């Protein structure tokens, strides 16, 4: 029920981007306000709390996974949105496949019960695409560093429609026009792809994370004292991140820089994965 405290959801996707399904236990099924938006199918909307999850919630510039949760009796719940609530509890929002029956009092009989074993399955193609789009943002940071640009990443948007990274700082005049920089950054990303650099994950204390990161303590200032910090190295550049990542930079084939725009002291670099790159099988 709303306000009830559940254990923190175990995020199984953190250690394996390519884990697409697991079995776990329903902790709660919370009815949500009806969706009254245009195009809604008006099916009752619920938020599932599950002990463990493979669903990446929306956040950190990444969209949420979608997929389904299947109960012991084959009852299917379609997950269309995943968010983090209080106490790091993850809510899986969506609808049941079929209309629910009603009991004698006219109340709906919710098909899942607390304690029931369920199977969670995500849309694997969407997961792989979003891991590549997000990891491409990390690769762009490395390309910026390798070109010696004094830009500090502040914000990432890794959705399929016009992904970008925003940096604090301006482009130096002696580095040439934005067209030449677009080409130079794309070449640096190409270099990273050819180098086939493995992604590495570390979980460490806040103090140790601060000493590892070149940016110092300000990179982890927002973590609570005593928290474990997840550090990720993509293309050899370490930063704190809770997203989903490719195993190696070689999976970023097809990433291209599309646009660079500076406004005041913020430089926005947009990128995409080419159609050919999207269709390429991950080897
Ligand atoms: Zn990341």
mmCIF file with all atom_site columns, N, CA, C and O in Angstrom, residues 211-262:
data_model
loop_
_atom_site.group_PDB
_atom_site.id
_atom_site.type_symbol
_atom_site.label_atom_id
_atom_site.label_alt_id
_atom_site.label_comp_id
_atom_site.label_asym_id
_atom_site.label_entity_id
_atom_site.label_seq_id
_atom_site.pdbx_PDB_ins_code
_atom_site.Cartn_x
_atom_site.Cartn_y
_atom_site.Cartn_z
_atom_site.occupancy
_atom_site.B_iso_or_equiv
_atom_site.pdbx_formal_charge
_atom_site.auth_seq_id
_atom_site.auth_comp_id
_atom_site.auth_asym_id
_atom_site.auth_atom_id
_atom_site.pdbx_PDB_model_num
ATOM 1   N N  . UNK A 1 211 ? 38.872 9.540  -4.417  1.00 0.00 ? 211 UNK A N  1
ATOM 2   C CA . UNK A 1 211 ? 40.314 9.555  -4.670  1.00 0.00 ? 211 UNK A CA 1
ATOM 3   C C  . UNK A 1 211 ? 40.645 8.994  -6.059  1.00 0.00 ? 211 UNK A C  1
ATOM 4   O O  . UNK A 1 211 ? 41.636 9.373  -6.668  1.00 0.00 ? 211 UNK A O  1
ATOM 5   N N  . UNK A 1 212 ? 39.777 8.084  -6.573  1.00 0.00 ? 212 UNK A N  1
ATOM 6   C CA . UNK A 1 212 ? 40.020 7.506  -7.904  1.00 0.00 ? 212 UNK A CA 1
ATOM 7   C C  . UNK A 1 212 ? 39.682 8.509  -9.008  1.00 0.00 ? 212 UNK A C  1
ATOM 8   O O  . UNK A 1 212 ? 40.375 8.616  -10.010 1.00 0.00 ? 212 UNK A O  1
ATOM 9   N N  . UNK A 1 213 ? 38.594 9.273  -8.793  1.00 0.00 ? 213 UNK A N  1
ATOM 10  C CA . UNK A 1 213 ? 38.102 10.154 -9.863  1.00 0.00 ? 213 UNK A CA 1
ATOM 11  C C  . UNK A 1 213 ? 38.983 11.384 -10.020 1.00 0.00 ? 213 UNK A C  1
ATOM 12  O O  . UNK A 1 213 ? 39.330 12.044 -9.044  1.00 0.00 ? 213 UNK A O  1
ATOM 13  N N  . UNK A 1 214 ? 39.281 11.691 -11.253 1.00 0.00 ? 214 UNK A N  1
ATOM 14  C CA . UNK A 1 214 ? 40.147 12.846 -11.498 1.00 0.00 ? 214 UNK A CA 1
ATOM 15  C C  . UNK A 1 214 ? 39.472 14.139 -11.064 1.00 0.00 ? 214 UNK A C  1
ATOM 16  O O  . UNK A 1 214 ? 40.116 15.094 -10.666 1.00 0.00 ? 214 UNK A O  1
ATOM 17  N N  . UNK A 1 215 ? 38.129 14.161 -11.145 1.00 0.00 ? 215 UNK A N  1
ATOM 18  C CA . UNK A 1 215 ? 37.396 15.372 -10.766 1.00 0.00 ? 215 UNK A CA 1
ATOM 19  C C  . UNK A 1 215 ? 37.354 15.579 -9.263  1.00 0.00 ? 215 UNK A C  1
ATOM 20  O O  . UNK A 1 215 ? 36.881 16.606 -8.789  1.00 0.00 ? 215 UNK A O  1
ATOM 21  N N  . UNK A 1 216 ? 37.818 14.579 -8.491  1.00 0.00 ? 216 UNK A N  1
ATOM 22  C CA . UNK A 1 216 ? 37.855 14.726 -7.037  1.00 0.00 ? 216 UNK A CA 1
ATOM 23  C C  . UNK A 1 216 ? 36.501 14.544 -6.392  1.00 0.00 ? 216 UNK A C  1
ATOM 24  O O  . UNK A 1 216 ? 35.563 14.031 -6.992  1.00 0.00 ? 216 UNK A O  1
ATOM 25  N N  . UNK A 1 217 ? 36.395 14.992 -5.153  1.00 0.00 ? 217 UNK A N  1
ATOM 26  C CA . UNK A 1 217 ? 35.237 14.685 -4.319  1.00 0.00 ? 217 UNK A CA 1
ATOM 27  C C  . UNK A 1 217 ? 33.933 15.258 -4.876  1.00 0.00 ? 217 UNK A C  1
ATOM 28  O O  . UNK A 1 217 ? 32.860 14.734 -4.623  1.00 0.00 ? 217 UNK A O  1
ATOM 29  N N  . UNK A 1 218 ? 34.007 16.322 -5.689  1.00 0.00 ? 218 UNK A N  1
ATOM 30  C CA . UNK A 1 218 ? 32.753 16.924 -6.162  1.00 0.00 ? 218 UNK A CA 1
ATOM 31  C C  . UNK A 1 218 ? 31.949 15.971 -7.056  1.00 0.00 ? 218 UNK A C  1
ATOM 32  O O  . UNK A 1 218 ? 30.741 16.080 -7.158  1.00 0.00 ? 218 UNK A O  1
ATOM 33  N N  . UNK A 1 219 ? 32.628 14.999 -7.684  1.00 0.00 ? 219 UNK A N  1
ATOM 34  C CA . UNK A 1 219 ? 31.922 14.034 -8.524  1.00 0.00 ? 219 UNK A CA 1
ATOM 35  C C  . UNK A 1 219 ? 31.013 13.107 -7.725  1.00 0.00 ? 219 UNK A C  1
ATOM 36  O O  . UNK A 1 219 ? 30.098 12.515 -8.269  1.00 0.00 ? 219 UNK A O  1
ATOM 37  N N  . UNK A 1 220 ? 31.320 12.912 -6.445  1.00 0.00 ? 220 UNK A N  1
ATOM 38  C CA . UNK A 1 220 ? 30.537 11.977 -5.631  1.00 0.00 ? 220 UNK A CA 1
ATOM 39  C C  . UNK A 1 220 ? 29.898 12.676 -4.429  1.00 0.00 ? 220 UNK A C  1
ATOM 40  O O  . UNK A 1 220 ? 29.388 12.027 -3.530  1.00 0.00 ? 220 UNK A O  1
ATOM 41  N N  . UNK A 1 221 ? 29.911 14.018 -4.445  1.00 0.00 ? 221 UNK A N  1
ATOM 42  C CA . UNK A 1 221 ? 29.398 14.788 -3.302  1.00 0.00 ? 221 UNK A CA 1
ATOM 43  C C  . UNK A 1 221 ? 27.937 14.463 -3.003  1.00 0.00 ? 221 UNK A C  1
ATOM 44  O O  . UNK A 1 221 ? 27.515 14.511 -1.848  1.00 0.00 ? 221 UNK A O  1
ATOM 45  N N  . UNK A 1 222 ? 27.155 14.118 -4.050  1.00 0.00 ? 222 UNK A N  1
ATOM 46  C CA . UNK A 1 222 ? 25.720 13.896 -3.840  1.00 0.00 ? 222 UNK A CA 1
ATOM 47  C C  . UNK A 1 222 ? 25.414 12.512 -3.266  1.00 0.00 ? 222 UNK A C  1
ATOM 48  O O  . UNK A 1 222 ? 24.277 12.231 -2.912  1.00 0.00 ? 222 UNK A O  1
ATOM 49  N N  . UNK A 1 223 ? 26.420 11.626 -3.168  1.00 0.00 ? 223 UNK A N  1
ATOM 50  C CA . UNK A 1 223 ? 26.169 10.300 -2.585  1.00 0.00 ? 223 UNK A CA 1
ATOM 51  C C  . UNK A 1 223 ? 26.102 10.421 -1.061  1.00 0.00 ? 223 UNK A C  1
ATOM 52  O O  . UNK A 1 223 ? 26.909 11.139 -0.461  1.00 0.00 ? 223 UNK A O  1
ATOM 53  N N  . UNK A 1 224 ? 25.145 9.706  -0.408  1.00 0.00 ? 224 UNK A N  1
ATOM 54  C CA . UNK A 1 224 ? 25.098 9.780  1.057   1.00 0.00 ? 224 UNK A CA 1
ATOM 55  C C  . UNK A 1 224 ? 26.347 9.159  1.677   1.00 0.00 ? 224 UNK A C  1
ATOM 56  O O  . UNK A 1 224 ? 26.971 8.275  1.075   1.00 0.00 ? 224 UNK A O  1
ATOM 57  N N  . UNK A 1 225 ? 26.712 9.651  2.862   1.00 0.00 ? 225 UNK A N  1
ATOM 58  C CA . UNK A 1 225 ? 27.874 9.092  3.563   1.00 0.00 ? 225 UNK A CA 1
ATOM 59  C C  . UNK A 1 225 ? 27.631 7.597  3.806   1.00 0.00 ? 225 UNK A C  1
ATOM 60  O O  . UNK A 1 225 ? 26.526 7.193  4.148   1.00 0.00 ? 225 UNK A O  1
ATOM 61  N N  . UNK A 1 226 ? 28.652 6.801  3.616   1.00 0.00 ? 226 UNK A N  1
ATOM 62  C CA . UNK A 1 226 ? 28.528 5.364  3.865   1.00 0.00 ? 226 UNK A CA 1
ATOM 63  C C  . UNK A 1 226 ? 28.001 4.588  2.669   1.00 0.00 ? 226 UNK A C  1
ATOM 64  O O  . UNK A 1 226 ? 27.987 3.360  2.680   1.00 0.00 ? 226 UNK A O  1
ATOM 65  N N  . UNK A 1 227 ? 27.545 5.306  1.614   1.00 0.00 ? 227 UNK A N  1
ATOM 66  C CA . UNK A 1 227 ? 26.990 4.617  0.441   1.00 0.00 ? 227 UNK A CA 1
ATOM 67  C C  . UNK A 1 227 ? 28.106 3.991  -0.386  1.00 0.00 ? 227 UNK A C  1
ATOM 68  O O  . UNK A 1 227 ? 29.230 4.484  -0.405  1.00 0.00 ? 227 UNK A O  1
ATOM 69  N N  . UNK A 1 228 ? 27.772 2.880  -1.058  1.00 0.00 ? 228 UNK A N  1
ATOM 70  C CA . UNK A 1 228 ? 28.685 2.312  -2.033  1.00 0.00 ? 228 UNK A CA 1
ATOM 71  C C  . UNK A 1 228 ? 28.493 3.086  -3.340  1.00 0.00 ? 228 UNK A C  1
ATOM 72  O O  . UNK A 1 228 ? 27.366 3.386  -3.731  1.00 0.00 ? 228 UNK A O  1
ATOM 73  N N  . UNK A 1 229 ? 29.570 3.413  -3.996  1.00 0.00 ? 229 UNK A N  1
ATOM 74  C CA . UNK A 1 229 ? 29.493 4.158  -5.255  1.00 0.00 ? 229 UNK A CA 1
ATOM 75  C C  . UNK A 1 229 ? 29.833 3.205  -6.394  1.00 0.00 ? 229 UNK A C  1
ATOM 76  O O  . UNK A 1 229 ? 30.822 2.475  -6.326  1.00 0.00 ? 229 UNK A O  1
ATOM 77  N N  . UNK A 1 230 ? 28.985 3.201  -7.428  1.00 0.00 ? 230 UNK A N  1
ATOM 78  C CA . UNK A 1 230 ? 29.261 2.360  -8.591  1.00 0.00 ? 230 UNK A CA 1
ATOM 79  C C  . UNK A 1 230 ? 30.049 3.187  -9.602  1.00 0.00 ? 230 UNK A C  1
ATOM 80  O O  . UNK A 1 230 ? 29.558 4.198  -10.103 1.00 0.00 ? 230 UNK A O  1
ATOM 81  N N  . UNK A 1 231 ? 31.267 2.748  -9.854  1.00 0.00 ? 231 UNK A N  1
ATOM 82  C CA . UNK A 1 231 ? 32.098 3.422  -10.851 1.00 0.00 ? 231 UNK A CA 1
ATOM 83  C C  . UNK A 1 231 ? 32.126 2.578  -12.114 1.00 0.00 ? 231 UNK A C  1
ATOM 84  O O  . UNK A 1 231 ? 32.151 1.348  -12.047 1.00 0.00 ? 231 UNK A O  1
ATOM 85  N N  . UNK A 1 232 ? 32.108 3.256  -13.238 1.00 0.00 ? 232 UNK A N  1
ATOM 86  C CA . UNK A 1 232 ? 32.115 2.574  -14.531 1.00 0.00 ? 232 UNK A CA 1
ATOM 87  C C  . UNK A 1 232 ? 33.251 3.140  -15.371 1.00 0.00 ? 232 UNK A C  1
ATOM 88  O O  . UNK A 1 232 ? 33.442 4.355  -15.409 1.00 0.00 ? 232 UNK A O  1
ATOM 89  N N  . UNK A 1 233 ? 33.998 2.254  -16.008 1.00 0.00 ? 233 UNK A N  1
ATOM 90  C CA . UNK A 1 233 ? 35.024 2.702  -16.942 1.00 0.00 ? 233 UNK A CA 1
ATOM 91  C C  . UNK A 1 233 ? 34.606 2.285  -18.346 1.00 0.00 ? 233 UNK A C  1
ATOM 92  O O  . UNK A 1 233 ? 34.527 1.103  -18.653 1.00 0.00 ? 233 UNK A O  1
ATOM 93  N N  . UNK A 1 234 ? 34.278 3.280  -19.174 1.00 0.00 ? 234 UNK A N  1
ATOM 94  C CA . UNK A 1 234 ? 33.954 3.020  -20.586 1.00 0.00 ? 234 UNK A CA 1
ATOM 95  C C  . UNK A 1 234 ? 35.034 3.715  -21.413 1.00 0.00 ? 234 UNK A C  1
ATOM 96  O O  . UNK A 1 234 ? 35.289 4.902  -21.224 1.00 0.00 ? 234 UNK A O  1
ATOM 97  N N  . UNK A 1 235 ? 35.692 2.961  -22.268 1.00 0.00 ? 235 UNK A N  1
ATOM 98  C CA . UNK A 1 235 ? 36.764 3.545  -23.083 1.00 0.00 ? 235 UNK A CA 1
ATOM 99  C C  . UNK A 1 235 ? 37.916 4.044  -22.236 1.00 0.00 ? 235 UNK A C  1
ATOM 100 O O  . UNK A 1 235 ? 38.664 4.926  -22.647 1.00 0.00 ? 235 UNK A O  1
ATOM 101 N N  . UNK A 1 236 ? 38.062 3.492  -21.014 1.00 0.00 ? 236 UNK A N  1
ATOM 102 C CA . UNK A 1 236 ? 39.184 3.852  -20.147 1.00 0.00 ? 236 UNK A CA 1
ATOM 103 C C  . UNK A 1 236 ? 38.936 5.064  -19.270 1.00 0.00 ? 236 UNK A C  1
ATOM 104 O O  . UNK A 1 236 ? 39.797 5.445  -18.479 1.00 0.00 ? 236 UNK A O  1
ATOM 105 N N  . UNK A 1 237 ? 37.754 5.676  -19.364 1.00 0.00 ? 237 UNK A N  1
ATOM 106 C CA . UNK A 1 237 ? 37.452 6.867  -18.559 1.00 0.00 ? 237 UNK A CA 1
ATOM 107 C C  . UNK A 1 237 ? 36.477 6.487  -17.437 1.00 0.00 ? 237 UNK A C  1
ATOM 108 O O  . UNK A 1 237 ? 35.379 6.008  -17.705 1.00 0.00 ? 237 UNK A O  1
ATOM 109 N N  . UNK A 1 238 ? 36.892 6.699  -16.180 1.00 0.00 ? 238 UNK A N  1
ATOM 110 C CA . UNK A 1 238 ? 36.083 6.262  -15.033 1.00 0.00 ? 238 UNK A CA 1
ATOM 111 C C  . UNK A 1 238 ? 35.167 7.387  -14.558 1.00 0.00 ? 238 UNK A C  1
ATOM 112 O O  . UNK A 1 238 ? 35.594 8.529  -14.416 1.00 0.00 ? 238 UNK A O  1
ATOM 113 N N  . UNK A 1 239 ? 33.895 7.027  -14.297 1.00 0.00 ? 239 UNK A N  1
ATOM 114 C CA . UNK A 1 239 ? 32.977 7.994  -13.682 1.00 0.00 ? 239 UNK A CA 1
ATOM 115 C C  . UNK A 1 239 ? 31.888 7.243  -12.922 1.00 0.00 ? 239 UNK A C  1
ATOM 116 O O  . UNK A 1 239 ? 31.663 6.062  -13.170 1.00 0.00 ? 239 UNK A O  1
ATOM 117 N N  . UNK A 1 240 ? 31.226 7.910  -11.959 1.00 0.00 ? 240 UNK A N  1
ATOM 118 C CA . UNK A 1 240 ? 30.125 7.242  -11.260 1.00 0.00 ? 240 UNK A CA 1
ATOM 119 C C  . UNK A 1 240 ? 28.912 7.170  -12.179 1.00 0.00 ? 240 UNK A C  1
ATOM 120 O O  . UNK A 1 240 ? 28.580 8.159  -12.834 1.00 0.00 ? 240 UNK A O  1
ATOM 121 N N  . UNK A 1 241 ? 28.270 6.014  -12.288 1.00 0.00 ? 241 UNK A N  1
ATOM 122 C CA . UNK A 1 241 ? 27.123 5.881  -13.198 1.00 0.00 ? 241 UNK A CA 1
ATOM 123 C C  . UNK A 1 241 ? 26.288 4.662  -12.829 1.00 0.00 ? 241 UNK A C  1
ATOM 124 O O  . UNK A 1 241 ? 26.829 3.622  -12.472 1.00 0.00 ? 241 UNK A O  1
ATOM 125 N N  . UNK A 1 242 ? 24.961 4.797  -12.923 1.00 0.00 ? 242 UNK A N  1
ATOM 126 C CA . UNK A 1 242 ? 24.054 3.682  -12.627 1.00 0.00 ? 242 UNK A CA 1
ATOM 127 C C  . UNK A 1 242 ? 23.365 3.151  -13.872 1.00 0.00 ? 242 UNK A C  1
ATOM 128 O O  . UNK A 1 242 ? 22.371 2.441  -13.770 1.00 0.00 ? 242 UNK A O  1
ATOM 129 N N  . UNK A 1 243 ? 23.883 3.499  -15.049 1.00 0.00 ? 243 UNK A N  1
ATOM 130 C CA . UNK A 1 243 ? 23.219 3.112  -16.304 1.00 0.00 ? 243 UNK A CA 1
ATOM 131 C C  . UNK A 1 243 ? 23.598 1.720  -16.786 1.00 0.00 ? 243 UNK A C  1
ATOM 132 O O  . UNK A 1 243 ? 24.291 0.970  -16.103 1.00 0.00 ? 243 UNK A O  1
ATOM 133 N N  . UNK A 1 244 ? 23.118 1.386  -17.978 1.00 0.00 ? 244 UNK A N  1
ATOM 134 C CA . UNK A 1 244 ? 23.466 0.106  -18.607 1.00 0.00 ? 244 UNK A CA 1
ATOM 135 C C  . UNK A 1 244 ? 24.502 0.377  -19.697 1.00 0.00 ? 244 UNK A C  1
ATOM 136 O O  . UNK A 1 244 ? 24.380 1.348  -20.443 1.00 0.00 ? 244 UNK A O  1
ATOM 137 N N  . UNK A 1 245 ? 25.520 -0.485 -19.760 1.00 0.00 ? 245 UNK A N  1
ATOM 138 C CA . UNK A 1 245 ? 26.652 -0.234 -20.656 1.00 0.00 ? 245 UNK A CA 1
ATOM 139 C C  . UNK A 1 245 ? 26.961 -1.442 -21.529 1.00 0.00 ? 245 UNK A C  1
ATOM 140 O O  . UNK A 1 245 ? 26.726 -2.580 -21.119 1.00 0.00 ? 245 UNK A O  1
ATOM 141 N N  . UNK A 1 246 ? 27.561 -1.169 -22.683 1.00 0.00 ? 246 UNK A N  1
ATOM 142 C CA . UNK A 1 246 ? 28.019 -2.253 -23.558 1.00 0.00 ? 246 UNK A CA 1
ATOM 143 C C  . UNK A 1 246 ? 29.243 -2.915 -22.915 1.00 0.00 ? 246 UNK A C  1
ATOM 144 O O  . UNK A 1 246 ? 29.868 -2.342 -22.026 1.00 0.00 ? 246 UNK A O  1
ATOM 145 N N  . UNK A 1 247 ? 29.597 -4.125 -23.397 1.00 0.00 ? 247 UNK A N  1
ATOM 146 C CA . UNK A 1 247 ? 30.759 -4.832 -22.836 1.00 0.00 ? 247 UNK A CA 1
ATOM 147 C C  . UNK A 1 247 ? 32.063 -4.224 -23.323 1.00 0.00 ? 247 UNK A C  1
ATOM 148 O O  . UNK A 1 247 ? 33.071 -4.274 -22.644 1.00 0.00 ? 247 UNK A O  1
ATOM 149 N N  . UNK A 1 248 ? 32.035 -3.704 -24.546 1.00 0.00 ? 248 UNK A N  1
ATOM 150 C CA . UNK A 1 248 ? 33.267 -3.190 -25.142 1.00 0.00 ? 248 UNK A CA 1
ATOM 151 C C  . UNK A 1 248 ? 32.925 -2.058 -26.104 1.00 0.00 ? 248 UNK A C  1
ATOM 152 O O  . UNK A 1 248 ? 31.830 -2.020 -26.675 1.00 0.00 ? 248 UNK A O  1
ATOM 153 N N  . UNK A 1 249 ? 33.896 -1.172 -26.309 1.00 0.00 ? 249 UNK A N  1
ATOM 154 C CA . UNK A 1 249 ? 33.667 -0.054 -27.236 1.00 0.00 ? 249 UNK A CA 1
ATOM 155 C C  . UNK A 1 249 ? 33.404 -0.540 -28.668 1.00 0.00 ? 249 UNK A C  1
ATOM 156 O O  . UNK A 1 249 ? 32.848 0.202  -29.465 1.00 0.00 ? 249 UNK A O  1
ATOM 157 N N  . UNK A 1 250 ? 33.774 -1.784 -28.965 1.00 0.00 ? 250 UNK A N  1
ATOM 158 C CA . UNK A 1 250 ? 33.542 -2.253 -30.343 1.00 0.00 ? 250 UNK A CA 1
ATOM 159 C C  . UNK A 1 250 ? 32.044 -2.341 -30.660 1.00 0.00 ? 250 UNK A C  1
ATOM 160 O O  . UNK A 1 250 ? 31.657 -2.375 -31.826 1.00 0.00 ? 250 UNK A O  1
ATOM 161 N N  . UNK A 1 251 ? 31.203 -2.362 -29.618 1.00 0.00 ? 251 UNK A N  1
ATOM 162 C CA . UNK A 1 251 ? 29.756 -2.415 -29.847 1.00 0.00 ? 251 UNK A CA 1
ATOM 163 C C  . UNK A 1 251 ? 29.173 -1.053 -30.219 1.00 0.00 ? 251 UNK A C  1
ATOM 164 O O  . UNK A 1 251 ? 27.968 -0.921 -30.410 1.00 0.00 ? 251 UNK A O  1
ATOM 165 N N  . UNK A 1 252 ? 30.036 -0.049 -30.308 1.00 0.00 ? 252 UNK A N  1
ATOM 166 C CA . UNK A 1 252 ? 29.535 1.301  -30.614 1.00 0.00 ? 252 UNK A CA 1
ATOM 167 C C  . UNK A 1 252 ? 29.657 1.642  -32.095 1.00 0.00 ? 252 UNK A C  1
ATOM 168 O O  . UNK A 1 252 ? 29.563 2.815  -32.473 1.00 0.00 ? 252 UNK A O  1
ATOM 169 N N  . UNK A 1 253 ? 29.835 0.626  -32.925 1.00 0.00 ? 253 UNK A N  1
ATOM 170 C CA . UNK A 1 253 ? 29.908 0.887  -34.372 1.00 0.00 ? 253 UNK A CA 1
ATOM 171 C C  . UNK A 1 253 ? 28.644 1.606  -34.826 1.00 0.00 ? 253 UNK A C  1
ATOM 172 O O  . UNK A 1 253 ? 27.545 1.255  -34.420 1.00 0.00 ? 253 UNK A O  1
ATOM 173 N N  . UNK A 1 254 ? 28.828 2.608  -35.672 1.00 0.00 ? 254 UNK A N  1
ATOM 174 C CA . UNK A 1 254 ? 27.680 3.348  -36.198 1.00 0.00 ? 254 UNK A CA 1
ATOM 175 C C  . UNK A 1 254 ? 27.418 4.649  -35.452 1.00 0.00 ? 254 UNK A C  1
ATOM 176 O O  . UNK A 1 254 ? 26.559 5.428  -35.851 1.00 0.00 ? 254 UNK A O  1
ATOM 177 N N  . UNK A 1 255 ? 28.180 4.911  -34.357 1.00 0.00 ? 255 UNK A N  1
ATOM 178 C CA . UNK A 1 255 ? 27.973 6.165  -33.615 1.00 0.00 ? 255 UNK A CA 1
ATOM 179 C C  . UNK A 1 255 ? 28.617 7.318  -34.388 1.00 0.00 ? 255 UNK A C  1
ATOM 180 O O  . UNK A 1 255 ? 29.775 7.233  -34.794 1.00 0.00 ? 255 UNK A O  1
ATOM 181 N N  . UNK A 1 256 ? 27.839 8.358  -34.603 1.00 0.00 ? 256 UNK A N  1
ATOM 182 C CA . UNK A 1 256 ? 28.323 9.526  -35.352 1.00 0.00 ? 256 UNK A CA 1
ATOM 183 C C  . UNK A 1 256 ? 27.930 10.801 -34.615 1.00 0.00 ? 256 UNK A C  1
ATOM 184 O O  . UNK A 1 256 ? 26.836 10.879 -34.049 1.00 0.00 ? 256 UNK A O  1
ATOM 185 N N  . UNK A 1 257 ? 28.821 11.780 -34.640 1.00 0.00 ? 257 UNK A N  1
ATOM 186 C CA . UNK A 1 257 ? 28.489 13.097 -34.086 1.00 0.00 ? 257 UNK A CA 1
ATOM 187 C C  . UNK A 1 257 ? 27.703 13.847 -35.158 1.00 0.00 ? 257 UNK A C  1
ATOM 188 O O  . UNK A 1 257 ? 28.073 13.828 -36.342 1.00 0.00 ? 257 UNK A O  1
ATOM 189 N N  . UNK A 1 258 ? 26.610 14.491 -34.754 1.00 0.00 ? 258 UNK A N  1
ATOM 190 C CA . UNK A 1 258 ? 25.751 15.142 -35.752 1.00 0.00 ? 258 UNK A CA 1
ATOM 191 C C  . UNK A 1 258 ? 25.739 16.663 -35.641 1.00 0.00 ? 258 UNK A C  1
ATOM 192 O O  . UNK A 1 258 ? 25.512 17.357 -36.629 1.00 0.00 ? 258 UNK A O  1
ATOM 193 N N  . UNK A 1 259 ? 25.981 17.196 -34.431 1.00 0.00 ? 259 UNK A N  1
ATOM 194 C CA . UNK A 1 259 ? 25.797 18.638 -34.269 1.00 0.00 ? 259 UNK A CA 1
ATOM 195 C C  . UNK A 1 259 ? 26.535 19.123 -33.026 1.00 0.00 ? 259 UNK A C  1
ATOM 196 O O  . UNK A 1 259 ? 26.560 18.426 -32.011 1.00 0.00 ? 259 UNK A O  1
ATOM 197 N N  . UNK A 1 260 ? 27.123 20.313 -33.117 1.00 0.00 ? 260 UNK A N  1
ATOM 198 C CA . UNK A 1 260 ? 27.740 20.943 -31.945 1.00 0.00 ? 260 UNK A CA 1
ATOM 199 C C  . UNK A 1 260 ? 27.203 22.366 -31.861 1.00 0.00 ? 260 UNK A C  1
ATOM 200 O O  . UNK A 1 260 ? 27.211 23.099 -32.858 1.00 0.00 ? 260 UNK A O  1
ATOM 201 N N  . UNK A 1 261 ? 26.736 22.728 -30.678 1.00 0.00 ? 261 UNK A N  1
ATOM 202 C CA . UNK A 1 261 ? 26.157 24.064 -30.528 1.00 0.00 ? 261 UNK A CA 1
ATOM 203 C C  . UNK A 1 261 ? 26.587 24.633 -29.183 1.00 0.00 ? 261 UNK A C  1
ATOM 204 O O  . UNK A 1 261 ? 26.467 23.948 -28.157 1.00 0.00 ? 261 UNK A O  1
ATOM 205 N N  . UNK A 1 262 ? 27.112 25.849 -29.181 1.00 0.00 ? 262 UNK A N  1
ATOM 206 C CA . UNK A 1 262 ? 27.497 26.488 -27.918 1.00 0.00 ? 262 UNK A CA 1
ATOM 207 C C  . UNK A 1 262 ? 26.606 27.688 -27.658 1.00 0.00 ? 262 UNK A C  1
ATOM 208 O O  . UNK A 1 262 ? 26.370 28.501 -28.548 1.00 0.00 ? 262 UNK A O  1
#
